[in-house]
PDB file of C-alpha atoms in Angstrom:
ATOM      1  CA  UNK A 823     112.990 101.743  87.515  1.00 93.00           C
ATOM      2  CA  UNK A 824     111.914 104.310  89.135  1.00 95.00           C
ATOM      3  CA  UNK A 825     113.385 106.627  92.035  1.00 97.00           C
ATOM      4  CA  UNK A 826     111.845 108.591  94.236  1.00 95.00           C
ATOM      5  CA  UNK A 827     112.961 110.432  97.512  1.00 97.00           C
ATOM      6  CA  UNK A 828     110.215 110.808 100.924  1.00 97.00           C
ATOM      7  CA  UNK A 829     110.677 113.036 104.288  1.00 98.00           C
ATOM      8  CA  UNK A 830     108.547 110.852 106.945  1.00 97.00           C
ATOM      9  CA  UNK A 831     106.239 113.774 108.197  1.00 96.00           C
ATOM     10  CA  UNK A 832     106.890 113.980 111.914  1.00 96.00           C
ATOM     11  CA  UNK A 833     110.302 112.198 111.688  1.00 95.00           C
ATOM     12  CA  UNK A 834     113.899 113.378 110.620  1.00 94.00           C
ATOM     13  CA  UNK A 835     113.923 110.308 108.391  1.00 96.00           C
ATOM     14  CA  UNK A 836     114.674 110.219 104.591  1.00 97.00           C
ATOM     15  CA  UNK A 837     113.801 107.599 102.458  1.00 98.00           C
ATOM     16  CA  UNK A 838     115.741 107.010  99.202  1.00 98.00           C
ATOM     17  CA  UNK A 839     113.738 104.705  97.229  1.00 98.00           C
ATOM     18  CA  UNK A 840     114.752 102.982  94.128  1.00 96.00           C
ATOM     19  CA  UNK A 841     111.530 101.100  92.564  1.00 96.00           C
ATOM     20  CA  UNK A 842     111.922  98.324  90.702  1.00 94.00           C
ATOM     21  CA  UNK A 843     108.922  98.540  88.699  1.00 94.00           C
ATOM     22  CA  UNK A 844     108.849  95.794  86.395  1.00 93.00           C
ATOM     23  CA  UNK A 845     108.594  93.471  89.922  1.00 93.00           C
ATOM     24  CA  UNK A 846     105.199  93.967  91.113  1.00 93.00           C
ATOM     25  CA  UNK A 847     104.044  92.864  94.973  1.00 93.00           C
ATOM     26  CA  UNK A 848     100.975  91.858  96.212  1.00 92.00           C
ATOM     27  CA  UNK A 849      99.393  95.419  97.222  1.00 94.00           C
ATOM     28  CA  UNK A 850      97.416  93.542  99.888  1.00 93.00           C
ATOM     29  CA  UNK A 851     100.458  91.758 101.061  1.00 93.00           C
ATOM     30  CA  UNK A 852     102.271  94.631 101.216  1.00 95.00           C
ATOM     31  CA  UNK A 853      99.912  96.665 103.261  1.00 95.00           C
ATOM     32  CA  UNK A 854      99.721  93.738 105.432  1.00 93.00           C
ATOM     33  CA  UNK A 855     103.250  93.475 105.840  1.00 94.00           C
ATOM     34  CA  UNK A 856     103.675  96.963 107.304  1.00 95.00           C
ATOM     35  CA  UNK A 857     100.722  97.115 108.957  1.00 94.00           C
ATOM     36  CA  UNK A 858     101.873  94.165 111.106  1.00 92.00           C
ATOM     37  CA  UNK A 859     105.178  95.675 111.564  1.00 94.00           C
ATOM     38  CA  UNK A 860     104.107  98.417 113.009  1.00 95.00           C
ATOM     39  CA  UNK A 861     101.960  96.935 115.252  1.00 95.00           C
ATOM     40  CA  UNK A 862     104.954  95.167 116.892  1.00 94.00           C
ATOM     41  CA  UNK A 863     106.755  97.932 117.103  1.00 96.00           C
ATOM     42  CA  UNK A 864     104.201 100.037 118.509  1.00 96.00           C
ATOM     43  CA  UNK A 865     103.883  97.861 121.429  1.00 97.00           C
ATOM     44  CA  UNK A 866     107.399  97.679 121.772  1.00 96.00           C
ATOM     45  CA  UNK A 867     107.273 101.563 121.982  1.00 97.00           C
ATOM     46  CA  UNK A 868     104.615 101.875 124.532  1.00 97.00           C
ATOM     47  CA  UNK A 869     106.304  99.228 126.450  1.00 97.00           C
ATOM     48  CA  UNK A 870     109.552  99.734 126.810  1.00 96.00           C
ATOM     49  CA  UNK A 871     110.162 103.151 125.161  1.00 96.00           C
ATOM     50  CA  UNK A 872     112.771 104.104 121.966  1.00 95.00           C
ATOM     51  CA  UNK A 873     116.047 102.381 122.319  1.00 91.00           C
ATOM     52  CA  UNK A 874     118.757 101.446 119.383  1.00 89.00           C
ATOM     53  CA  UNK A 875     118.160  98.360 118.108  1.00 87.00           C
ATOM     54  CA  UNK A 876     119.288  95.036 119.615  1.00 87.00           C
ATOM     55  CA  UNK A 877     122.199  93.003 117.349  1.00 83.00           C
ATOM     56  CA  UNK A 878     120.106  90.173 117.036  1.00 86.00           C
ATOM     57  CA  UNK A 879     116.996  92.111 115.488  1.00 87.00           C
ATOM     58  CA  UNK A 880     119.468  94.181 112.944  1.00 85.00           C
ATOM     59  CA  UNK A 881     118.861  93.458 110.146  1.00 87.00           C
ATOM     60  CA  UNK A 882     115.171  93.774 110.815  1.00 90.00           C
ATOM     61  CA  UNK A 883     112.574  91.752 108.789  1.00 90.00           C
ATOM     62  CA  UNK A 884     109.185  91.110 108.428  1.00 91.00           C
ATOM     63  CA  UNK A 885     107.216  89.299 106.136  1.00 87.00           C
ATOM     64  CA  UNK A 886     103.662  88.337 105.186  1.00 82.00           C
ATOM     65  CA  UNK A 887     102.787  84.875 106.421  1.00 77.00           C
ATOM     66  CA  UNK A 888      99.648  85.159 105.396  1.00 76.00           C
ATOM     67  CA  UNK A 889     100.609  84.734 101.555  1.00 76.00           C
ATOM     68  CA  UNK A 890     104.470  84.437 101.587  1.00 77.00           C
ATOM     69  CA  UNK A 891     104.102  87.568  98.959  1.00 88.00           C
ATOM     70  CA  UNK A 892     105.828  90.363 101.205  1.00 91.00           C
ATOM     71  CA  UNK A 893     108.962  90.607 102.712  1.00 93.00           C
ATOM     72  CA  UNK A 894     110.830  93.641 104.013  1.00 94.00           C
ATOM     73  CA  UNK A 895     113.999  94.142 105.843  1.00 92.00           C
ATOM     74  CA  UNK A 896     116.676  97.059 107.188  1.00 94.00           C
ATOM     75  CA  UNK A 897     119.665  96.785 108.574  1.00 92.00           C
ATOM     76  CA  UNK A 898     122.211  99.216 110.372  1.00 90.00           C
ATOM     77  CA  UNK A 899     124.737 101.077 108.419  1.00 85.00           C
ATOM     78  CA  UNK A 900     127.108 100.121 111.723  1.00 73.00           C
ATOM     79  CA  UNK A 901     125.292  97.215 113.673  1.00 63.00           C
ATOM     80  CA  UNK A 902     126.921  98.351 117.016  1.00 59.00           C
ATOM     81  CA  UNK A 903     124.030  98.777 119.145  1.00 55.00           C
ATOM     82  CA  UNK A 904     124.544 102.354 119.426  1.00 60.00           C
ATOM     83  CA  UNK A 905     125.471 105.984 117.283  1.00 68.00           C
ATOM     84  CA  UNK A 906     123.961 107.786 114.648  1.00 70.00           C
ATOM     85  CA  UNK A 907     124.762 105.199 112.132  1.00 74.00           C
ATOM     86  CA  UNK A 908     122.309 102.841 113.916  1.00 83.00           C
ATOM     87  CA  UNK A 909     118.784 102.371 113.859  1.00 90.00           C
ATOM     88  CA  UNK A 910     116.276 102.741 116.711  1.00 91.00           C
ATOM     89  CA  UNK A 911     112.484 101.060 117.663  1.00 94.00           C
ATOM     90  CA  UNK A 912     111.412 104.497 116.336  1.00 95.00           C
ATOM     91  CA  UNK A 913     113.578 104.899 113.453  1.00 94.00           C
ATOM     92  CA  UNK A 914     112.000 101.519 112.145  1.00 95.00           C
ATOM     93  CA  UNK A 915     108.831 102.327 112.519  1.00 97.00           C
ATOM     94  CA  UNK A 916     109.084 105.534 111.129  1.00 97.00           C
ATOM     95  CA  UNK A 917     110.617 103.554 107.842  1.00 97.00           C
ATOM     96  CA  UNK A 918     107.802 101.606 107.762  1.00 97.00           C
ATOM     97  CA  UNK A 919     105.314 104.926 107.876  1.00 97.00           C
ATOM     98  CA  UNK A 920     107.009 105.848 105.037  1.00 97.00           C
ATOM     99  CA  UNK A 921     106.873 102.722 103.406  1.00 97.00           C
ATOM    100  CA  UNK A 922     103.222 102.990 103.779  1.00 97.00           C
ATOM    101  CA  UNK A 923     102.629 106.401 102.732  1.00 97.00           C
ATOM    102  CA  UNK A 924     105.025 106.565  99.349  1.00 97.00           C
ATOM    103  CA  UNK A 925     104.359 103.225  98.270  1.00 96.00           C
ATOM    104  CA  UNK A 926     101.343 101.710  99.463  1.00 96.00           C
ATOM    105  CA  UNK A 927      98.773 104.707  99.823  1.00 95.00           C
ATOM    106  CA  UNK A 928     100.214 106.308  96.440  1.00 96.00           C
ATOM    107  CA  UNK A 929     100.242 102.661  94.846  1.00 95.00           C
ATOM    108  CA  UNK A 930     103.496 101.749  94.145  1.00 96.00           C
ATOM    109  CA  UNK A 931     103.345  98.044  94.936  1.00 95.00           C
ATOM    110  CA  UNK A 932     107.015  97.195  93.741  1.00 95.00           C
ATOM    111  CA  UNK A 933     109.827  95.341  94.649  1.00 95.00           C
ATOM    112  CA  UNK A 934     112.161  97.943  96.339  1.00 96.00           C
ATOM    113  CA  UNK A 935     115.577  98.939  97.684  1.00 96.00           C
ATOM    114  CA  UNK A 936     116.309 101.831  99.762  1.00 97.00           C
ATOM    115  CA  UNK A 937     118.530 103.866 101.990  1.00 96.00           C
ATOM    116  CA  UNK A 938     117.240 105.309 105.298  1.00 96.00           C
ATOM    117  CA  UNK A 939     118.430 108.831 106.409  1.00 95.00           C
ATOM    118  CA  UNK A 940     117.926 110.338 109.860  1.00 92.00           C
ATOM    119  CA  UNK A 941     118.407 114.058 108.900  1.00 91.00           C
ATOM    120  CA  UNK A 942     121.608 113.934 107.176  1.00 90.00           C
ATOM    121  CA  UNK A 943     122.596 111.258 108.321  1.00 89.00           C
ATOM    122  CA  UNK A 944     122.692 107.828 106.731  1.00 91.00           C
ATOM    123  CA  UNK A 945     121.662 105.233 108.884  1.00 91.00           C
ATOM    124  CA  UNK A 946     120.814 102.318 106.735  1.00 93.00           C
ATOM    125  CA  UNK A 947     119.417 100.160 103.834  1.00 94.00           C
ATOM    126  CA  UNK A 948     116.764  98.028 102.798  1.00 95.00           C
ATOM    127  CA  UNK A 949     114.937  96.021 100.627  1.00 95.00           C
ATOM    128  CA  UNK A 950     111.688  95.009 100.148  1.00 95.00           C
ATOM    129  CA  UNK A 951     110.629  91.974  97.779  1.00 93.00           C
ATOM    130  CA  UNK A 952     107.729  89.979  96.210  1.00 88.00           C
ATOM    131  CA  UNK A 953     106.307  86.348  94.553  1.00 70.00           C
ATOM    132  CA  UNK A 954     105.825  83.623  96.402  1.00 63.00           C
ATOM    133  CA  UNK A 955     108.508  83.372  98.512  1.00 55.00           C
ATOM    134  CA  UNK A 956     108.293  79.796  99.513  1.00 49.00           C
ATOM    135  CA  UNK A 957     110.067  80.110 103.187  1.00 47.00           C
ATOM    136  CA  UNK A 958     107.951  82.610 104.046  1.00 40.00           C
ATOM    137  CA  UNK A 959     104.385  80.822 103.716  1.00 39.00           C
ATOM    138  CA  UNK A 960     102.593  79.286 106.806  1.00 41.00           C
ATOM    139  CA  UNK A 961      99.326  78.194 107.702  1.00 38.00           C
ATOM    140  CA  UNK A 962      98.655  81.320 110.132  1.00 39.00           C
ATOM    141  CA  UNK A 963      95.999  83.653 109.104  1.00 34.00           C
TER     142      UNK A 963
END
């Protein structure tokens, strides 16, 4: 186990990560996973602009269809839609920056809990897990 703490540069979010580190992932798979996270949310940004998070998207997950290796989710400390115990389009994909930068780029490929922080501020969990994950694995590339 290890522990480790990351300010998203940029961002007022905190990431409280607790690695499991006998529970390897995929690196690839895990890159991937973010990657494509971010991608969606980007768009979202551009599109529509930052908003709190819809019900039906909190807890927010993601996963690797390639391989069924990856899968990462958040969720709301309150799931009302709105306040600073909610997350936002940007608060997500700032997670996922951080994600990327303390565990993938610094290769710590391992399974993962953590809390999310805007400021001082907790706004939420999450988790992020590895293997083959059975319901997870598709045909698409």
């Amino acid at each position: 186990m290890e522990k480790l703490d990351y300010h998203v540069p940029g961002s007022t979010i905190i990431l409280r990560i607790i690695l499991e580190t006998n529970m390897a992932i995929e690196r690839a798979a895990l890159g991937r996973t973010i990657l494509r996270a971010q991608q969606t949310l980007r768009q979202h940004l551009q599109q529509y602009g930052n908003s709190w998070l819809p019900s039906e998207l909190d807890p927010y997950e993601v996963d690797d269809k390639r391989s069924g290796k990856c899968m990462i989710g958040m969720q709301s400390k309150k799931k009302t839609g709105t306040g600073e115990e909610s997350l936002t389009y940007q608060g997500v994909y700032d997670v996922f920056q951080g994600l990327y930068d303390a565990l993938y780029f610094r290769r710590k490929s391992y399974a993962a809990i953590y809390q999310i922080h805007n400021g001082t501020t907790t706004v939420g969990t999450g988790k992020l897990v590895g293997g083959n994950i059975p319901h997870l694995m598709t045909s698409e590339e």
